[in-house]
Coordinates of N, CA and C and ligand atoms in Angstrom, one line a residue:
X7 N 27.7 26.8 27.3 CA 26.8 27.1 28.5 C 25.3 27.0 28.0
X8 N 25.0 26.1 28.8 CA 23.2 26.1 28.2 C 22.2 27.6 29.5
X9 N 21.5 27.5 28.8 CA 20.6 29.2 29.4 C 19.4 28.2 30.0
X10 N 19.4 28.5 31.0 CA 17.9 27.9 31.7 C 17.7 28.5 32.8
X11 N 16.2 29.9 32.2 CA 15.6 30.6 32.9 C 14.4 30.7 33.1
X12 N 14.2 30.8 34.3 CA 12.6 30.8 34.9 C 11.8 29.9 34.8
X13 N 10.9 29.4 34.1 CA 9.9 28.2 33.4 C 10.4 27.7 32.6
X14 N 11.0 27.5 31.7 CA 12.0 26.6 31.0 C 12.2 25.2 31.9
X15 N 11.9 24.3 30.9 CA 12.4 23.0 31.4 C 12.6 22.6 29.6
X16 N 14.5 21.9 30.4 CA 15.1 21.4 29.2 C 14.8 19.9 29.6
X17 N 14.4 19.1 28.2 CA 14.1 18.0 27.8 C 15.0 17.0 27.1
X18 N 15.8 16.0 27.6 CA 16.4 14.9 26.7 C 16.5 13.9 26.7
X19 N 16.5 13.7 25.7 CA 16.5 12.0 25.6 C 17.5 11.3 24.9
X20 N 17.6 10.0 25.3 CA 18.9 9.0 25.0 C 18.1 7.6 24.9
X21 N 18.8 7.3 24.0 CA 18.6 5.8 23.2 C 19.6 4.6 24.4
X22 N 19.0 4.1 25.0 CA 20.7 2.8 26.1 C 20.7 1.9 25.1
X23 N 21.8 1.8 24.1 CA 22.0 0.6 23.8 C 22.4 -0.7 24.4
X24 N 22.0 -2.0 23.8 CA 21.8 -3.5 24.7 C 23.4 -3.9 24.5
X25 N 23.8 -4.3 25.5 CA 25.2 -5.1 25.3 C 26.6 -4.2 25.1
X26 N 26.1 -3.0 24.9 CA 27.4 -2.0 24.7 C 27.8 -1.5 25.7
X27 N 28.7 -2.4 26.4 CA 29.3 -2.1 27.8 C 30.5 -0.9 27.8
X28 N 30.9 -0.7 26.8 CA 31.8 0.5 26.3 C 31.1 2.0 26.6
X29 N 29.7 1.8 25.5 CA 29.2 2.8 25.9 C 28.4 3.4 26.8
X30 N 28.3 2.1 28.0 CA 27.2 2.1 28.9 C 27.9 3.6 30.1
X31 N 27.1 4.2 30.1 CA 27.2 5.1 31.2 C 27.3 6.8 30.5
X32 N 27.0 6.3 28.8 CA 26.6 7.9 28.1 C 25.8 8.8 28.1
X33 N 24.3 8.2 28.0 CA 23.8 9.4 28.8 C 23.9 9.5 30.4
X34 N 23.8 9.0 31.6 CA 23.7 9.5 32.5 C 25.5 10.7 32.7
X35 N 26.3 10.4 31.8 CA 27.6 11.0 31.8 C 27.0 12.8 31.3
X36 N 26.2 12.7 30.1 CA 26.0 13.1 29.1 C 25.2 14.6 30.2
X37 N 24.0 13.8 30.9 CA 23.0 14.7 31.8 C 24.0 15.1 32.9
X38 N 25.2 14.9 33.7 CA 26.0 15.0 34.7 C 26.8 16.3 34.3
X39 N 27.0 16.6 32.6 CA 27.9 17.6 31.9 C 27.1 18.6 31.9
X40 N 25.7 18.2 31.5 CA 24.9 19.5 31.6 C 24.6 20.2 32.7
X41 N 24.3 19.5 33.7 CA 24.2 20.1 35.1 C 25.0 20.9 35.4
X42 N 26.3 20.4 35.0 CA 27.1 21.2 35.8 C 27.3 22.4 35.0
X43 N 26.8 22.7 33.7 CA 27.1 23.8 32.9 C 26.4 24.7 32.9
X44 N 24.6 24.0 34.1 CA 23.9 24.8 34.4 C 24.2 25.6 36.1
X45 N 25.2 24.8 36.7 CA 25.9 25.7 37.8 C 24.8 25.0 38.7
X46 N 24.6 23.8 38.8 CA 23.2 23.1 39.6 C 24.6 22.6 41.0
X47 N 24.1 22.5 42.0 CA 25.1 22.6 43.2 C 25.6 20.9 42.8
X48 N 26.9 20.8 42.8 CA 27.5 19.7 42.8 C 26.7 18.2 43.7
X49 N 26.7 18.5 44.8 CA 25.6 17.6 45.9 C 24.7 17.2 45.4
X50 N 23.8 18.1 44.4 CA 22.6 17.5 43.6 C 23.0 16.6 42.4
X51 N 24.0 17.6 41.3 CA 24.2 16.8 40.8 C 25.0 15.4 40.9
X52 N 25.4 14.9 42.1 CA 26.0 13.9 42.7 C 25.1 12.4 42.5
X53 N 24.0 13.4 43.3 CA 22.6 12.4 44.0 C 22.5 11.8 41.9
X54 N 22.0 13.0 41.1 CA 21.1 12.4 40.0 C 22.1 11.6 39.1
X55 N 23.3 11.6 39.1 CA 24.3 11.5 38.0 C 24.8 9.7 38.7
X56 N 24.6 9.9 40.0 CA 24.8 8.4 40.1 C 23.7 7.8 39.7
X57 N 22.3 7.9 40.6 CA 21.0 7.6 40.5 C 20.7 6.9 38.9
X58 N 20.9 7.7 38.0 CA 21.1 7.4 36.8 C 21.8 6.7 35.9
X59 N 23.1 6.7 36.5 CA 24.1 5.6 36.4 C 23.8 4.6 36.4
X60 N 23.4 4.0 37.5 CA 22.9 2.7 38.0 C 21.5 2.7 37.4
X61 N 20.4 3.3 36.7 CA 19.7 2.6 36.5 C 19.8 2.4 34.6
X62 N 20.9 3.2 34.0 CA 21.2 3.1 33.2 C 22.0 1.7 32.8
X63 N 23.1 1.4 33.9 CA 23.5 0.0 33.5 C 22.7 -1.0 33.6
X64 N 21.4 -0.8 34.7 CA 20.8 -1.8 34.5 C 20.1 -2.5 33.6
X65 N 19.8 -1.4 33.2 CA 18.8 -1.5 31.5 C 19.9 -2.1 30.3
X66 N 21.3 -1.7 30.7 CA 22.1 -2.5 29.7 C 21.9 -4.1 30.0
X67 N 22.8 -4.3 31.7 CA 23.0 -5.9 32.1 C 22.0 -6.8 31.8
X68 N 20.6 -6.1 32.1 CA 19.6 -7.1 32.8 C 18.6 -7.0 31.7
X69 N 18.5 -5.7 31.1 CA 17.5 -5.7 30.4 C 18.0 -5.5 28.7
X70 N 17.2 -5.6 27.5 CA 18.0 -5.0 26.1 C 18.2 -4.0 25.8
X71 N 18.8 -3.4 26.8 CA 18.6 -1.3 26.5 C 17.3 -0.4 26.8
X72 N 17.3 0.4 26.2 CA 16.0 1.3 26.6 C 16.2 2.2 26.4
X73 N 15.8 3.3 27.0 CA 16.1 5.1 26.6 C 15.4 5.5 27.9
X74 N 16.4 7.3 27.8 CA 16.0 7.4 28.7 C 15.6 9.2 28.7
X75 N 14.4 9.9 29.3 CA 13.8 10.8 29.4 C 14.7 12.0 30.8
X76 N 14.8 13.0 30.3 CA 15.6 13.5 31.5 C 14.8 14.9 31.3
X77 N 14.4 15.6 32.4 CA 13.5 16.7 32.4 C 14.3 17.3 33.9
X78 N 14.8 19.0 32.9 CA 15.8 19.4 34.4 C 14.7 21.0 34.3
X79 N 14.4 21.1 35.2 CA 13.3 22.6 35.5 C 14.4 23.3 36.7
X80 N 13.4 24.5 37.1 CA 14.1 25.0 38.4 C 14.0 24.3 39.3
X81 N 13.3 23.6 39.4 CA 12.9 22.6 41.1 C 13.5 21.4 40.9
X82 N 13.6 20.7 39.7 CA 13.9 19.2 40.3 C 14.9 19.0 38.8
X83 N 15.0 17.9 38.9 CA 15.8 16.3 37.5 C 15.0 15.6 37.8
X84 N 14.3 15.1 36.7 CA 13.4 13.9 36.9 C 13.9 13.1 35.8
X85 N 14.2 12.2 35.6 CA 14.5 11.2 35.1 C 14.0 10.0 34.8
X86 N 13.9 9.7 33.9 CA 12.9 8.4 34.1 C 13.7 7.8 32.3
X87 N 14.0 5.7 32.7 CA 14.7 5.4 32.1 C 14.0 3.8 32.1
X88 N 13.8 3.7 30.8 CA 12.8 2.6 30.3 C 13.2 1.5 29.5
X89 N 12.6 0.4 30.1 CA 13.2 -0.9 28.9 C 11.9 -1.8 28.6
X90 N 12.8 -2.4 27.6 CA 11.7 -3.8 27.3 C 12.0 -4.8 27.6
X91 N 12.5 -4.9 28.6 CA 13.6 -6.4 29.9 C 12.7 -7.1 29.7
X92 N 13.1 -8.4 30.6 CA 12.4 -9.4 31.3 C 11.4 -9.1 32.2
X93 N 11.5 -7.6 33.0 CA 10.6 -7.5 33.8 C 11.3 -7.9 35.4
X94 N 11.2 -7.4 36.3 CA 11.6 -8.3 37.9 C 10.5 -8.7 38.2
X95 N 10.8 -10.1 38.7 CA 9.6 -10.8 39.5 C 9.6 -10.5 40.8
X96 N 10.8 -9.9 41.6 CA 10.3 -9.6 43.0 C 10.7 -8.6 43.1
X97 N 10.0 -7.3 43.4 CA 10.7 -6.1 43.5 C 11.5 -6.1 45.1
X98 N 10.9 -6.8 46.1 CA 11.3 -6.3 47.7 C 12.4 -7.3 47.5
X99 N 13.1 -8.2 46.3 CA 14.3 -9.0 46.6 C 15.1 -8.0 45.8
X100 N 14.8 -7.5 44.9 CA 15.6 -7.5 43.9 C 16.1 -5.2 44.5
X101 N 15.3 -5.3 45.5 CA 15.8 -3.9 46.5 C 16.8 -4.4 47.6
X102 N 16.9 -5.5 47.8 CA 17.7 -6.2 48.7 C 19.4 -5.9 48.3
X103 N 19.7 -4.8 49.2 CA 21.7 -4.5 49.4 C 22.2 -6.3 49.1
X104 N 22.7 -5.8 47.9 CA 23.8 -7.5 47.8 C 23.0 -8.3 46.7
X105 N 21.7 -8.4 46.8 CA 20.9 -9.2 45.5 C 21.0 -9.0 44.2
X106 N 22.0 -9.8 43.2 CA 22.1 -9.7 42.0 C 21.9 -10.6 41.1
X107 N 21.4 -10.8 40.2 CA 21.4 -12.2 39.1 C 22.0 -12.3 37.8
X108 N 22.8 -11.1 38.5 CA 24.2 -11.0 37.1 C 25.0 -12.4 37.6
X109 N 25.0 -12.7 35.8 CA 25.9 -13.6 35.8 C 27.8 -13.3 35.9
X110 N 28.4 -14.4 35.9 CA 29.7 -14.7 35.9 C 30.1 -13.3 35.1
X111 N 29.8 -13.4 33.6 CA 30.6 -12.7 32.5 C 30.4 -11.4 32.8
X112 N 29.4 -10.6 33.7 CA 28.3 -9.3 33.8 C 29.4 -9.3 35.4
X113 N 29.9 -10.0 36.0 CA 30.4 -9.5 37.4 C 31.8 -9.6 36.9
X114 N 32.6 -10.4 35.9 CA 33.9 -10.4 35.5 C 34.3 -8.5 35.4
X115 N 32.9 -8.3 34.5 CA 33.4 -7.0 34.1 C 33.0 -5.6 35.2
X116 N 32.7 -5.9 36.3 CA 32.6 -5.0 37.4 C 31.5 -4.9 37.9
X117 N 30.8 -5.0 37.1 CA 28.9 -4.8 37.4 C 28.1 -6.0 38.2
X118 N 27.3 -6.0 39.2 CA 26.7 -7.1 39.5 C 27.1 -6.9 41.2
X119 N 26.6 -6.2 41.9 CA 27.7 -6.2 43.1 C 26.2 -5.7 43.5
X120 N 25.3 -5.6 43.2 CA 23.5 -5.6 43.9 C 23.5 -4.7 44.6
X121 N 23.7 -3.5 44.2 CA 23.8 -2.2 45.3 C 22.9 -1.2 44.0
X122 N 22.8 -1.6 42.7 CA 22.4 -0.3 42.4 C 21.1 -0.3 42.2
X123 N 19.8 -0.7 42.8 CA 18.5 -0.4 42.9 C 18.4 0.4 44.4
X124 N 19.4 -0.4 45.3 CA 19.2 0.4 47.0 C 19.9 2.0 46.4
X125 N 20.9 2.0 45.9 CA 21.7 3.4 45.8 C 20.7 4.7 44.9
X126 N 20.0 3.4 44.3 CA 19.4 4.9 43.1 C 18.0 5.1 44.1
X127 N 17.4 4.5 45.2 CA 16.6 4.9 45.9 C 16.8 5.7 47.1
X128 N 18.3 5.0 47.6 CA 19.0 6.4 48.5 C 19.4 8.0 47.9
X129 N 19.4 7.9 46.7 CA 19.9 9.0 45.8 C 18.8 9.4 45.2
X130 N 17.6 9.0 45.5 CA 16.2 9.9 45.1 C 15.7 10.6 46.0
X131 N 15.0 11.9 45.1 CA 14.1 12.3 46.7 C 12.9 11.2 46.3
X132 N 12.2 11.5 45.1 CA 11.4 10.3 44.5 C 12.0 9.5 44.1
X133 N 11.4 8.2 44.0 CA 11.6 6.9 43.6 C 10.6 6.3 42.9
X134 N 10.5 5.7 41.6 CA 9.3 4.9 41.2 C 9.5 4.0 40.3
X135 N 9.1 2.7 40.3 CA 9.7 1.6 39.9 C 8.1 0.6 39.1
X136 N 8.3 0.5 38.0 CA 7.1 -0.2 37.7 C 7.7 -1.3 36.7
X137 N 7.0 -2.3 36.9 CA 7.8 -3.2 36.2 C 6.9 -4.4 36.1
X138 N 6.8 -5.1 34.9 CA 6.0 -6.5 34.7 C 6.9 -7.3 33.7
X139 N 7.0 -8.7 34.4 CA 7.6 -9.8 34.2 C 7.4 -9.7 32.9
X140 N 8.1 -10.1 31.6 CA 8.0 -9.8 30.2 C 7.7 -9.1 29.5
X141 N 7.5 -7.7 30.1 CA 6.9 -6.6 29.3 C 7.9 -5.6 29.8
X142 N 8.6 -5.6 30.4 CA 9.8 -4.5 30.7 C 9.9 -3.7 32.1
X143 N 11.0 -2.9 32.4 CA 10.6 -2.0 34.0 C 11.0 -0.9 33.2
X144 N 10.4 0.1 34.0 CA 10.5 1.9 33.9 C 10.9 2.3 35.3
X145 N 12.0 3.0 35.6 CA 12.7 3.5 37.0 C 12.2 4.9 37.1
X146 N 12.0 5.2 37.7 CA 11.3 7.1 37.9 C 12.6 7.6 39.1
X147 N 13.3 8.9 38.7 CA 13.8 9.6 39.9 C 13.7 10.6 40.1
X148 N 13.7 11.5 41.3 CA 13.1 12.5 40.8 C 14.3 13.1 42.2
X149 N 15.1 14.2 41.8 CA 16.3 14.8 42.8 C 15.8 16.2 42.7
X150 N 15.6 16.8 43.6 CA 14.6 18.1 43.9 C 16.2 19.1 43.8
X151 N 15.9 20.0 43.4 CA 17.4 21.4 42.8 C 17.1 22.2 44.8
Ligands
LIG28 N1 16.0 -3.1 34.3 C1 16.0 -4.3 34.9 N2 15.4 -5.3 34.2 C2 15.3 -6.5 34.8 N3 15.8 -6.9 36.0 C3 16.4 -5.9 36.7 C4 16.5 -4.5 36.2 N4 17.1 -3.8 37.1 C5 17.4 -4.6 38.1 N5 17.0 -5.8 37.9 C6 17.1 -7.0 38.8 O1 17.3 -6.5 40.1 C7 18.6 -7.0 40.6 C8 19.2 -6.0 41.5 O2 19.6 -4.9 40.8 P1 20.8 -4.0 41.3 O3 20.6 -3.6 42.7 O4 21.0 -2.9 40.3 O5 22.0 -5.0 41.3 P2 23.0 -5.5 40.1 O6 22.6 -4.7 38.9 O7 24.3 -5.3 40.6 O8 22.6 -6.9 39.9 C9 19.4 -7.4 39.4 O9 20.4 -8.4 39.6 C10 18.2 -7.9 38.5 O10 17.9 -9.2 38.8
LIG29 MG1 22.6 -2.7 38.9

């Protein structure tokens, strides 16, 4: 049981390794265990444990990994999960339900079905997405307690 009282905000971080499709979905699993051991209402933890999910594989599929910053207070889960990708060139395509540029081998194995930028924005109260073509994207979520 983790203790989280009053002004306390617990802080963690995770390494996404690139290409380890095995491991892909450990930290956002990892932040989903904690919540609930902080007794955070299931509904919330629903919103941030998917939210995360999806931006967690993305940083696997699309980008070389990344890590990822998770900050749980009394008010909110802010999450924020960072790579050194390619970068997206169109952000209002690549928000598009169904738009994906996973390849063949990346959809064989489940992933690539272009729903998870729309879901982790439906699953935010905040949303924030910055991202430059060869320099990498950073996803921001922010799910209010
Ligand atoms: N971290 C990222 N780095 C580079 N491109 C990304 C990243 N996340 C998403 N994208 C681009 O946005 C598209 C849509 O993402 P998403 O909705 O999660 O669908 P999917 O992952 O199923 O392809 C991806 O196919 C990819 O082209
Ligand atoms: Mg995705």
């Amino acid at each position: 049981m983790i203790e989280h009282k009053g002004a306390d905000v617990i802080k963690l971080h995770y390494d996404i390794n690139p290409n380890d499709f095995l491991a892909a979905g450990e930290a956002s699993s990892n932040v989903k265990k904690i919540l609930n051991q902080l007794g955070i209402n299931p509904i919330i933890i629903k919103k941030a444990a998917i939210a995360m999910y999806e931006a967690e594989i993305n940083a696997v599929i699309h980008a070389e990994g990344g890590c990822a910053d998770v900050e749980i207070s009394a008010e909110s889960i802010l999450i924020k999960i960072t790579d050194k990708g390619p970068g997206i060139p169109d952000i209002n395509l690549a928000m598009q339900e169904g738009y994906s540029t996973a390849p063949d081998t990346i959809r064989e194995m489940g992933f690539g079905a272009g729903m998870g930028l729309p879901n982790i924005k439906r699953y935010s109260d905040n949303f924030g997405i910055k991202t430059k073509v060869g320099d990498g994207t950073t996803i921001t979520i922010k799910v209010n307690i």
